[in-house]
Steps between C-alpha positions, in 0.01 A plus 500: 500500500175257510514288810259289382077490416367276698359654828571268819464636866589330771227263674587543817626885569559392874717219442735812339466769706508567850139538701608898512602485121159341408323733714588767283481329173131418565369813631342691218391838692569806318694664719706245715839662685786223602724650856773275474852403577791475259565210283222303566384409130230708438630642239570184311136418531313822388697419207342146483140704582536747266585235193212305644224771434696678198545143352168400518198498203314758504723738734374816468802719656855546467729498792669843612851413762635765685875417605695641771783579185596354162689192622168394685297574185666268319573212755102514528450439119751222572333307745204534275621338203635229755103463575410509169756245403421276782104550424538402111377903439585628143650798597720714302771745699485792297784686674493846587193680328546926522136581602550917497855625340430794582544504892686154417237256694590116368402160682623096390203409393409126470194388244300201569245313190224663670640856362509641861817571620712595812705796500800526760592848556742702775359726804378778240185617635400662172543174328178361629251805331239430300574115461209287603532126659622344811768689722819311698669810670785227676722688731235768553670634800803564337420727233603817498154666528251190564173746578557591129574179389141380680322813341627443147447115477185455678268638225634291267315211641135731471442244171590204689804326605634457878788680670761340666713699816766273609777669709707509817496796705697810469416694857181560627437878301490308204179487329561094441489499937165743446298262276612200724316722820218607277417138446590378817386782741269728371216280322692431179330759304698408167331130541903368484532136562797508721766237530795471699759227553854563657754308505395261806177419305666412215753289690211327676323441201829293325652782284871352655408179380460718155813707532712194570374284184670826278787520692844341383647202676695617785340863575498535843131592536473107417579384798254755715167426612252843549594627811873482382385618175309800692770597690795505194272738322429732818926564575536531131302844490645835577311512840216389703254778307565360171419164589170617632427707198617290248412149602246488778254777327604760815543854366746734638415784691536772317329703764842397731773540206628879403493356142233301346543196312335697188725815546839294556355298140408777308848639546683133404683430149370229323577193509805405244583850486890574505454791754885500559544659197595830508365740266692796446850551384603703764259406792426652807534256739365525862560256789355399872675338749339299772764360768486176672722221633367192683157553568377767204628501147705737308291591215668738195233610268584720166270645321541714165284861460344521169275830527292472738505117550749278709589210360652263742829330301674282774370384865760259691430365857795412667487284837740452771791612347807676645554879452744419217275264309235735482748769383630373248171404351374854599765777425524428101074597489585838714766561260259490219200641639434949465407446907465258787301474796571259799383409830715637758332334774682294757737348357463622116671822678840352378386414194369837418818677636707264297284583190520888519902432589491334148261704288476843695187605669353625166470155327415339833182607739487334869161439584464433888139308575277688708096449557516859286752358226317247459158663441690732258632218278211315512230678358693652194525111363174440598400819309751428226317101450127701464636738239636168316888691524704236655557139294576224724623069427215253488626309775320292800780540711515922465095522500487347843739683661353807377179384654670456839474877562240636704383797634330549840385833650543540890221665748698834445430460128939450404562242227710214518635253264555191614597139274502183701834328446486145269807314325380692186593863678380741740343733199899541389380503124248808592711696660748436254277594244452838678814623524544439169172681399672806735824489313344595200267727668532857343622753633707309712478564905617297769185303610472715860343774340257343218134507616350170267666580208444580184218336323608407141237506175417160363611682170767213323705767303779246407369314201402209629329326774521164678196455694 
């Protein structure tokens, strides 16, 4: 659809954007990398900068988007055709154009009167060979494999064209973190023009003011001035490291976590993916139990074996809740599941007695915490997330509590896990998650005498694969 021919740009970009937005618009470097915090609007104007310069007579290049998934891809076409339509552009959406059937590559591709056009794709690295023109890789960090992504896209702009890095941070191994050091630390051999805005510069450069002239009448964010504003965001995020990571441009320590950010990712469903589903018609269902009462939580996670691969099916965190309560939520799952494993530490020594009672010793494993239990269960799911064989919820909540655990090494060289306590959970999830992974260990043992356990292939023999 034609948006109309006349071309009309703005007079005065900086009466539209925010000093940070404009920033960005003008700078015409060829490579220029964006650290930033989340929902700040720097999306919304690459869209406006890419119409710009794909818009304009003469343009030379088409435009080549890199989205963290589909959804993003084609919310970014979106906000350009709100440019173009605000602009006066003749631009024509063209919908989703198939660019190789063959390994079933397609992008929403919008077409301006200049004949250069901007193609919206998903986080496909292989999508970005062989085209030439200007590069926005937006969510950089969050791509599966973004040292690929950077090696695939960059020649693409040998002919001309800039590229674009825009991202938050995903733990400091990531090779987003790397490029930011590179630039900043070690003489910026790239030549990167590096930006960064969190969410306090944005705030003190009037992007409330912004937020609040979108927002309905009575939102309470309305009535909030910054500091309120700053402070709302910070106890809405699963814990203190996400709000560093995510909105003030800090990167977790991945050096400090037993799992990485990238590990813990790579291991994630997608997004919109009905991972509750269970596959088979007769499935093999294995559970972990985690106890807690007041101070911990009770986490249940169920997870179905499909060859070689675990596919996590249900996860339930229950808090404060009597015995009973949690039984009755809990006993139905061990009825279902081939075996069980539960903490029999403390006071989970009733539950697990209560358990085998039920179910028989057989169905039911108690698993008593020790420094050595502990080193047993964790590396196996550590092992199992590098050989891509467990699945596991895209989820805030469950990735920061599996970043809670650490390991630390005393002067006599034993290993100790340790989690510090939040109102998210004391690492319940992981541990939960463990167990589970031991349920459906085979051969089965009782955890005392496994070494690290067994170290599954990444091989997916079921069929079909998630991640």
């Amino acid at each position: 659809m034609a948006l109309g021919n006349a071309k009309v740009i703005p007079a005065d970009r900086d009466a539209i954007f925010l000093p940070y937005q404009s920033a960005w618009i003008k700078d015409a470097s060829r490579l220029k990398l964006m650290e930033k915090g989340r929902q700040i609007g720097l999306s919304w104007c690459t869209a406006y900068a890419c119409d710009e310069r794909t818009a304009a007579q003469g343009a030379r290049h088409d435009q080549w988007v890199s989205s963290r998934d589909d959804l993003q891809a084609r919310l970014f076409v979106e906000d350009c055709k709100t440019w173009a339509a605000i602009m006066n552009l003749a631009a024509q959406d063209l919908g989703e154009v198939v660019l190789d059937p063959k390994d079933k590559i397609s992008a929403y591709v919008l077409q301006f009167a200049s004949g250069r056009r901007i193609h919206s794709m998903s986080s496909n690295p292989d999508a970005q060979a062989g085209k030439r023109g200007g590069r926005v890789l937006d969510e950089f960090a969050l791509h599966p494999d973004p040292r690929k992504l950077w090696s695939i896209a960059y020649p693409g702009i040998t002919w001309g064209g800039n590229m674009e890095v825009i991202s938050t941070h995903r733990g400091s191994n990531n090779f987003f973190n790397q490029l930011v050091r590179e630039a900043r630390e070690s003489g910026n051999p790239k030549n990167i023009s590096l930006h960064r805005v969190t969410l306090q510069d944005a705030l003190d450069q009037g992007f409330l003011y912004k937020l609040q002239q979108m927002l309905p009448e009575g939102d309470e964010r309305q009535a909030m001035d910054e500091a309120a504003y700053f402070d709302y965001i910070r106890k809405g995020c699963a814990d203190e490291e996400s709000f560093q990571q995510e909105y003030l441009c800090n990167p977790a320590d991945d050096d400090a976590a037993f799992l990485e950010y990238d590990l813990i990712a790579s291991c994630e469903y997608p997004r919109g993916i009905d991972w509750t589903l269970i596959e088979s018609a007769t499935p093999r269902l294995y559970a972990g139990i985690d106890i807690g009462r007041k101070k911990d939580l009770t986490v249940l996670w169920v997870a179905e074996l499909l060859g070689s691969v675990l596919y996590t099916r249900h996860v339930e965190a229950l808090r404060n809740m009597r015995k009973s309560e949690q039984e009755a939520i809990l006993w139905p799952w061990i009825e279902r599941c081939a075996r069980v494993c539960i903490d029999a530490t403390g006071l989970g020594i009733g539950w697990a007695d209560d358990a085998q009672d039920k179910y028989g010793a057989h169905r039911v494993e108690a698993v008593t915490f020790t420094a050595r239990v502990k080193e047993e269960l964790a590396y196996p799911v550590r092992g199992a997330m590098e050989d891509r064989a467990i699945r596991i919820p895209h989820d805030p909540k469950i990735r920061a509590d599996l970043r809670q655990l650490t390991k630390q090494v005393s002067s006599a060289g034993n290993v100790r896990f340790t989690a510090e306590r939040t109102a998210n959970g004391h690492a319940d999830h992981f541990w939960a998650l463990a167990l589970a992974r031991h349920a459906a260990a085979q051969p089965s043992a009782p955890i005392e005498y496994m070494s690290t356990g067994p170290r599954w292939s990444a091989v997916d023999t079921s069929g079909f694969l998630y991640g």
